[in-house]
Coordinates of C-alpha atoms and ligand atoms in Angstrom, one line a residue:
M11 CA 331.1 -106.6 11.0
A12 CA 334.7 -107.2 9.8
L13 CA 334.8 -104.0 7.7
D14 CA 332.8 -101.6 9.8
G15 CA 334.2 -98.2 9.5
K16 CA 336.5 -99.1 6.6
I17 CA 336.5 -97.2 3.3
A18 CA 337.2 -99.2 0.1
V19 CA 337.8 -98.2 -3.6
V20 CA 337.1 -100.7 -6.3
T21 CA 338.1 -100.2 -9.9
G22 CA 336.1 -101.9 -12.6
A23 CA 333.3 -102.1 -10.0
A24 CA 330.3 -101.9 -12.3
L25 CA 330.2 -105.4 -13.6
G26 CA 331.6 -108.9 -13.2
I27 CA 334.2 -109.6 -10.5
G28 CA 334.4 -106.0 -9.5
K29 CA 330.6 -105.9 -8.9
A30 CA 330.9 -109.0 -6.7
I31 CA 333.8 -107.6 -4.7
T32 CA 331.8 -104.4 -4.1
E33 CA 328.8 -106.3 -2.9
T34 CA 331.0 -108.4 -0.6
L35 CA 332.7 -105.4 0.9
L36 CA 329.3 -103.7 1.5
Q37 CA 327.9 -106.9 3.1
N38 CA 330.8 -106.8 5.5
G39 CA 330.2 -103.2 6.6
A40 CA 332.6 -101.2 4.4
K41 CA 331.7 -98.0 2.5
V42 CA 332.7 -98.4 -1.1
A43 CA 333.6 -96.0 -3.9
L44 CA 332.8 -97.7 -7.2
L45 CA 335.2 -96.5 -10.1
D46 CA 334.3 -97.6 -13.6
L47 CA 334.0 -96.1 -17.1
N48 CA 330.7 -97.8 -17.7
E49 CA 328.4 -95.1 -16.3
T50 CA 325.2 -96.8 -17.2
A51 CA 326.1 -100.0 -15.4
G52 CA 327.6 -98.1 -12.5
K53 CA 324.5 -96.0 -11.9
S54 CA 322.3 -99.0 -12.3
L55 CA 324.3 -100.8 -9.6
M56 CA 324.1 -97.8 -7.4
E57 CA 320.3 -97.9 -7.5
T58 CA 320.4 -101.5 -6.3
I59 CA 323.0 -100.7 -3.6
N60 CA 321.0 -97.7 -2.3
K61 CA 317.9 -99.8 -2.0
L62 CA 319.7 -102.6 -0.2
Y63 CA 322.0 -100.6 2.1
G64 CA 320.5 -97.1 2.2
Q65 CA 322.0 -93.8 0.9
G66 CA 325.6 -93.0 2.0
R67 CA 327.2 -96.4 1.9
A68 CA 328.5 -96.2 -1.7
L69 CA 329.5 -93.7 -4.3
F70 CA 329.8 -94.2 -8.1
L71 CA 332.6 -92.2 -9.8
N72 CA 333.0 -92.3 -13.6
C73 CA 336.7 -93.1 -13.8
N74 CA 339.0 -94.5 -16.5
V75 CA 342.1 -96.0 -14.9
E76 CA 344.1 -94.8 -18.0
S77 CA 343.5 -91.2 -16.8
E78 CA 345.7 -89.8 -14.0
E79 CA 343.4 -86.8 -13.8
Q80 CA 340.3 -88.9 -13.4
I81 CA 341.9 -91.2 -10.8
K82 CA 343.1 -88.3 -8.7
A83 CA 339.7 -86.7 -8.8
A84 CA 338.0 -90.0 -7.8
L85 CA 340.3 -90.6 -4.9
Q86 CA 340.0 -87.1 -3.7
K87 CA 336.2 -87.3 -3.9
T88 CA 336.2 -90.6 -2.0
A89 CA 338.4 -89.1 0.8
E90 CA 336.3 -86.0 1.0
T91 CA 333.0 -88.0 1.1
F92 CA 333.9 -90.9 3.3
G93 CA 337.0 -89.7 5.2
G94 CA 339.9 -91.5 3.7
V95 CA 340.9 -94.8 1.9
D96 CA 341.6 -98.1 3.7
I97 CA 341.1 -100.7 1.0
L98 CA 341.9 -100.6 -2.7
C99 CA 340.9 -103.3 -5.1
N100 CA 342.6 -102.8 -8.5
N101 CA 340.2 -104.9 -10.5
A102 CA 339.6 -103.1 -13.8
G103 CA 341.0 -105.1 -16.7
I104 CA 340.4 -106.3 -20.2
L105 CA 341.5 -109.1 -22.5
N106 CA 342.2 -108.0 -26.1
E107 CA 345.1 -109.2 -28.1
R108 CA 344.1 -107.1 -31.0
T109 CA 344.4 -103.8 -29.1
W110 CA 347.2 -105.1 -27.0
E111 CA 348.6 -101.7 -26.1
K112 CA 345.3 -100.9 -24.5
T113 CA 345.4 -104.2 -22.6
V114 CA 348.8 -103.2 -21.2
S115 CA 347.6 -99.6 -20.5
I116 CA 344.7 -100.8 -18.4
N117 CA 345.8 -104.1 -16.9
L118 CA 349.3 -103.1 -15.8
V119 CA 349.9 -99.4 -16.2
G120 CA 346.4 -98.7 -14.7
V121 CA 347.2 -100.9 -11.7
I122 CA 350.5 -99.1 -11.1
R123 CA 348.9 -95.6 -11.6
V124 CA 346.0 -96.2 -9.2
T125 CA 348.3 -97.8 -6.7
Y126 CA 350.7 -94.9 -6.6
L127 CA 347.9 -92.3 -6.4
A128 CA 346.0 -94.2 -3.7
L129 CA 349.2 -94.5 -1.6
E130 CA 349.2 -90.8 -1.3
H131 CA 345.9 -91.2 0.7
M132 CA 346.8 -94.6 2.4
S133 CA 350.5 -94.6 3.3
K134 CA 351.5 -93.7 6.8
L135 CA 354.4 -91.8 5.3
T136 CA 352.0 -89.3 3.7
G137 CA 349.5 -88.9 6.5
G138 CA 347.4 -92.0 5.8
R139 CA 346.4 -94.7 8.3
G140 CA 347.7 -97.7 6.3
G141 CA 345.5 -100.4 4.8
V142 CA 345.5 -103.1 2.1
I143 CA 345.6 -103.2 -1.7
V144 CA 344.4 -106.3 -3.5
N145 CA 345.3 -106.5 -7.2
T146 CA 343.2 -108.7 -9.4
A147 CA 345.8 -110.6 -11.4
S148 CA 344.8 -114.0 -12.8
M149 CA 346.0 -117.6 -13.0
A150 CA 347.5 -116.2 -16.2
G151 CA 349.8 -114.2 -13.9
I152 CA 351.3 -117.5 -12.8
G153 CA 351.2 -119.7 -16.0
P154 CA 351.1 -118.7 -19.6
L155 CA 347.9 -118.7 -21.8
F156 CA 349.2 -119.4 -25.3
S157 CA 346.1 -117.7 -26.8
C158 CA 346.7 -114.4 -25.1
P159 CA 350.4 -113.6 -24.5
V160 CA 350.0 -109.9 -23.9
Y161 CA 347.2 -110.5 -21.4
T162 CA 349.5 -113.1 -19.8
A163 CA 352.4 -110.6 -19.6
T164 CA 350.2 -108.0 -18.0
K165 CA 349.0 -110.4 -15.3
H166 CA 352.6 -111.6 -14.6
G167 CA 353.5 -108.0 -14.3
V168 CA 350.7 -107.4 -11.8
V169 CA 351.9 -110.4 -9.6
G170 CA 355.5 -109.1 -9.7
F171 CA 354.5 -105.5 -9.0
T172 CA 352.3 -106.6 -6.1
R173 CA 355.0 -108.7 -4.5
A174 CA 357.7 -106.0 -4.9
M175 CA 355.3 -103.3 -3.5
A176 CA 354.7 -105.6 -0.5
G177 CA 358.4 -105.7 0.2
A178 CA 358.8 -102.0 -0.4
S179 CA 355.9 -101.3 2.0
T180 CA 357.3 -103.5 4.8
T181 CA 360.8 -102.0 4.5
S182 CA 359.7 -98.4 4.1
G183 CA 356.8 -98.4 6.6
Y184 CA 353.8 -97.6 4.5
G185 CA 351.6 -99.6 6.7
V186 CA 349.9 -101.0 3.6
R187 CA 349.6 -104.7 2.7
F188 CA 349.7 -105.8 -1.0
N189 CA 348.2 -109.0 -2.3
A190 CA 347.4 -110.5 -5.7
L191 CA 344.3 -112.4 -6.5
C192 CA 344.7 -115.1 -9.1
P193 CA 341.4 -116.6 -10.2
S194 CA 341.2 -119.2 -12.9
F195 CA 338.3 -118.9 -15.4
V196 CA 335.3 -116.8 -14.1
Q197 CA 331.9 -116.4 -15.7
T198 CA 331.9 -112.8 -16.8
N199 CA 331.7 -110.7 -20.0
L200 CA 335.5 -110.9 -20.3
L201 CA 335.2 -114.7 -20.6
S202 CA 332.1 -114.6 -22.8
T203 CA 333.7 -112.3 -25.4
L204 CA 337.1 -114.1 -25.3
T205 CA 337.1 -115.7 -28.7
S206 CA 336.5 -112.4 -30.6
E207 CA 339.5 -110.7 -28.8
L208 CA 342.3 -113.1 -29.6
G209 CA 343.4 -111.5 -32.9
Q210 CA 346.4 -113.3 -34.4
F211 CA 346.1 -116.0 -31.8
A212 CA 342.5 -117.0 -32.6
N213 CA 343.8 -120.3 -33.9
L214 CA 344.6 -121.2 -30.3
A215 CA 341.1 -120.7 -29.0
E216 CA 340.4 -124.4 -29.1
S217 CA 343.3 -125.3 -26.8
T218 CA 342.2 -122.7 -24.4
Q219 CA 338.6 -123.9 -24.5
Q220 CA 340.0 -127.4 -23.6
L221 CA 341.8 -125.8 -20.6
I222 CA 338.5 -124.1 -19.6
D223 CA 336.7 -127.4 -19.9
K224 CA 339.4 -129.1 -17.8
M225 CA 339.7 -126.4 -15.1
G226 CA 336.0 -125.4 -14.9
I227 CA 334.4 -122.0 -14.4
L228 CA 334.1 -120.0 -11.2
N229 CA 331.2 -117.8 -10.1
V230 CA 332.1 -114.2 -9.3
S231 CA 330.9 -114.8 -5.7
D232 CA 333.7 -117.4 -5.3
V233 CA 336.3 -114.8 -6.2
A234 CA 334.8 -112.1 -4.1
E235 CA 334.9 -114.4 -1.0
S236 CA 338.7 -114.8 -1.6
V237 CA 339.2 -111.0 -1.7
L238 CA 337.6 -110.8 1.7
E239 CA 340.2 -113.2 3.1
L240 CA 343.1 -111.1 1.6
V241 CA 341.6 -107.9 2.9
T242 CA 340.8 -109.1 6.5
D243 CA 343.8 -111.4 7.3
E244 CA 346.5 -109.0 8.4
T245 CA 349.1 -111.7 8.1
K246 CA 348.7 -111.7 4.4
N247 CA 351.3 -109.5 2.6
G248 CA 353.0 -110.2 -0.7
E249 CA 350.8 -113.2 -1.3
A250 CA 349.3 -114.6 -4.6
L251 CA 346.0 -116.4 -3.8
L252 CA 345.1 -119.0 -6.5
V253 CA 341.4 -119.6 -6.8
F254 CA 340.0 -122.6 -8.7
P255 CA 336.5 -124.2 -8.8
K256 CA 337.9 -127.0 -6.6
G257 CA 339.4 -124.6 -4.0
K258 CA 342.1 -122.1 -3.3
N259 CA 345.7 -122.1 -2.3
Y260 CA 348.5 -119.6 -1.8
M261 CA 351.3 -119.7 -4.4
T262 CA 354.7 -120.7 -3.2
F263 CA 357.4 -118.8 -5.1
P264 CA 361.0 -120.0 -5.4
S265 CA 363.3 -118.0 -3.0
L266 CA 366.3 -116.7 -5.0
Ligands
NAI22 N1 336.8 -113.5 -16.2 C1 337.8 -114.2 -15.9 O1 337.9 -115.4 -16.3 C2 338.9 -113.7 -15.1 C3 339.1 -112.3 -15.0 N2 340.2 -111.8 -14.3 C4 340.4 -110.4 -14.1 O2 339.4 -109.9 -13.3 C5 339.2 -108.5 -13.6 C6 337.8 -108.2 -13.9 O3 337.4 -108.9 -15.0 P1 335.9 -109.4 -15.3 O4 335.1 -109.1 -14.2 O5 336.1 -110.8 -15.8 O6 335.6 -108.5 -16.6 P2 334.3 -107.7 -17.0 O7 334.5 -107.3 -18.4 O8 333.1 -108.5 -16.6 O9 334.3 -106.4 -16.0 C7 335.4 -105.5 -16.1 C8 334.9 -104.2 -15.5 O10 336.0 -103.3 -15.6 C9 335.6 -102.1 -16.2 N3 336.7 -101.4 -17.0 C10 337.3 -101.9 -18.1 N4 338.3 -101.0 -18.5 C11 338.3 -100.0 -17.6 C12 339.0 -98.8 -17.4 N5 340.0 -98.5 -18.3 N6 338.8 -98.0 -16.3 C13 337.8 -98.4 -15.5 N7 337.1 -99.5 -15.5 C14 337.3 -100.3 -16.6 C15 334.5 -102.5 -17.2 O11 333.6 -101.4 -17.5 C16 333.8 -103.6 -16.3 O12 332.8 -103.0 -15.5 C17 340.2 -108.2 -14.8 O13 341.4 -107.6 -14.3 C18 340.4 -109.6 -15.3 O14 341.7 -109.6 -16.0 C19 341.1 -112.7 -13.7 C20 341.0 -114.0 -13.8 C21 339.8 -114.6 -14.4
LIG23 C1 341.7 -117.3 -22.1 C2 341.7 -116.3 -21.0 C3 340.4 -116.3 -20.3 C4 340.3 -115.6 -19.1 C5 341.5 -114.9 -18.6 C6 341.5 -115.1 -17.1 O1 342.5 -114.3 -16.5 C7 341.6 -116.5 -16.7 C8 342.7 -117.2 -16.7 C9 342.6 -118.6 -16.2 C10 343.4 -119.6 -16.2 C11 344.7 -119.6 -16.7 C12 345.4 -120.8 -16.6 C13 346.8 -120.9 -17.0 C14 347.2 -122.2 -17.0 C15 348.6 -122.4 -17.3 O2 349.4 -121.5 -17.3 C16 349.1 -123.7 -17.8 O3 348.4 -124.8 -17.2 C17 348.7 -123.6 -19.3 C18 348.8 -124.9 -20.0 C19 348.4 -124.9 -21.3 C20 347.9 -123.6 -21.9 C21 347.0 -123.9 -23.1 C22 346.5 -122.6 -23.7 O4 347.0 -121.5 -23.2 O5 345.7 -122.6 -24.6

């Protein structure tokens, strides 16, 4: 299978898109470290995974991407258990315009922090064997959602960080590809709890609902399938893959 022998780390792996990404990576032969702060959901998923794939294919690690210490420990445990890190999916994220500093801390700072710590294991410049990092951004990383400006800012930041790191990696020789995943609306808890998290922008919920009605809603499996493309296609570096219910296409950015 495409990912036989590969070792993946997925943040926010216990539920939603991260759970689907984890399942897809396992189905394609990878070993997966599931990082999440929801221990109950993570351990429950591990029971299912062990029944389906046998012991030894996955590892759940209680890890908050806001904690450098917890990330370091999780990556070290992954490397010790499975023998390294080839794939990182920075997927953990929240949408909360009330606690907007936390949204920045998780969605953007968390992606940067996990990336830098994982590169210590992945980069060929530090003894790694290279690999690929896929950052779960959003369509809101390409176009603004008026009802969640801070969330939009974090996702624009993830797209920009991803593209810059792709260039840094190519130029410096990390041997690591970086790509952004930009799904439109996906049926998960994040979407379901949306209207209670808009804070001062709650008055804009209706216009966003109109956008949801217009664009439609993806299943998590549609998104996970797109991750597999970014992980396995070695020509993809610095890309932003837009995923809609009607299909997917790569973003073309203006060249400066
Ligand atoms: N649901 C949607 O419409 C879309 C979601 N996204 C992005 O996809 C990613 C996953 O979101 P969903 O699956 O929809 O959400 P979700 O709420 O269903 O799952 C998020 C997972 O991340 C975990 N998590 C949250 N904060 C964490 C932290 N500090 N450390 C570790 N784990 C943490 C949660 O425990 C949960 O398991 C997020 O980055 C989100 O912004 C992107 C486009 C569309
Ligand atoms: C409300 C956020 C729900 C889930 C967040 C998730 O990341 C999904 C984002 C999905 C789609 C974003 C689409 C962005 C579209 C555009 O940038 C423009 O077409 C927006 C045009 C009008 C925006 C109207 C509004 O924001 O209410």
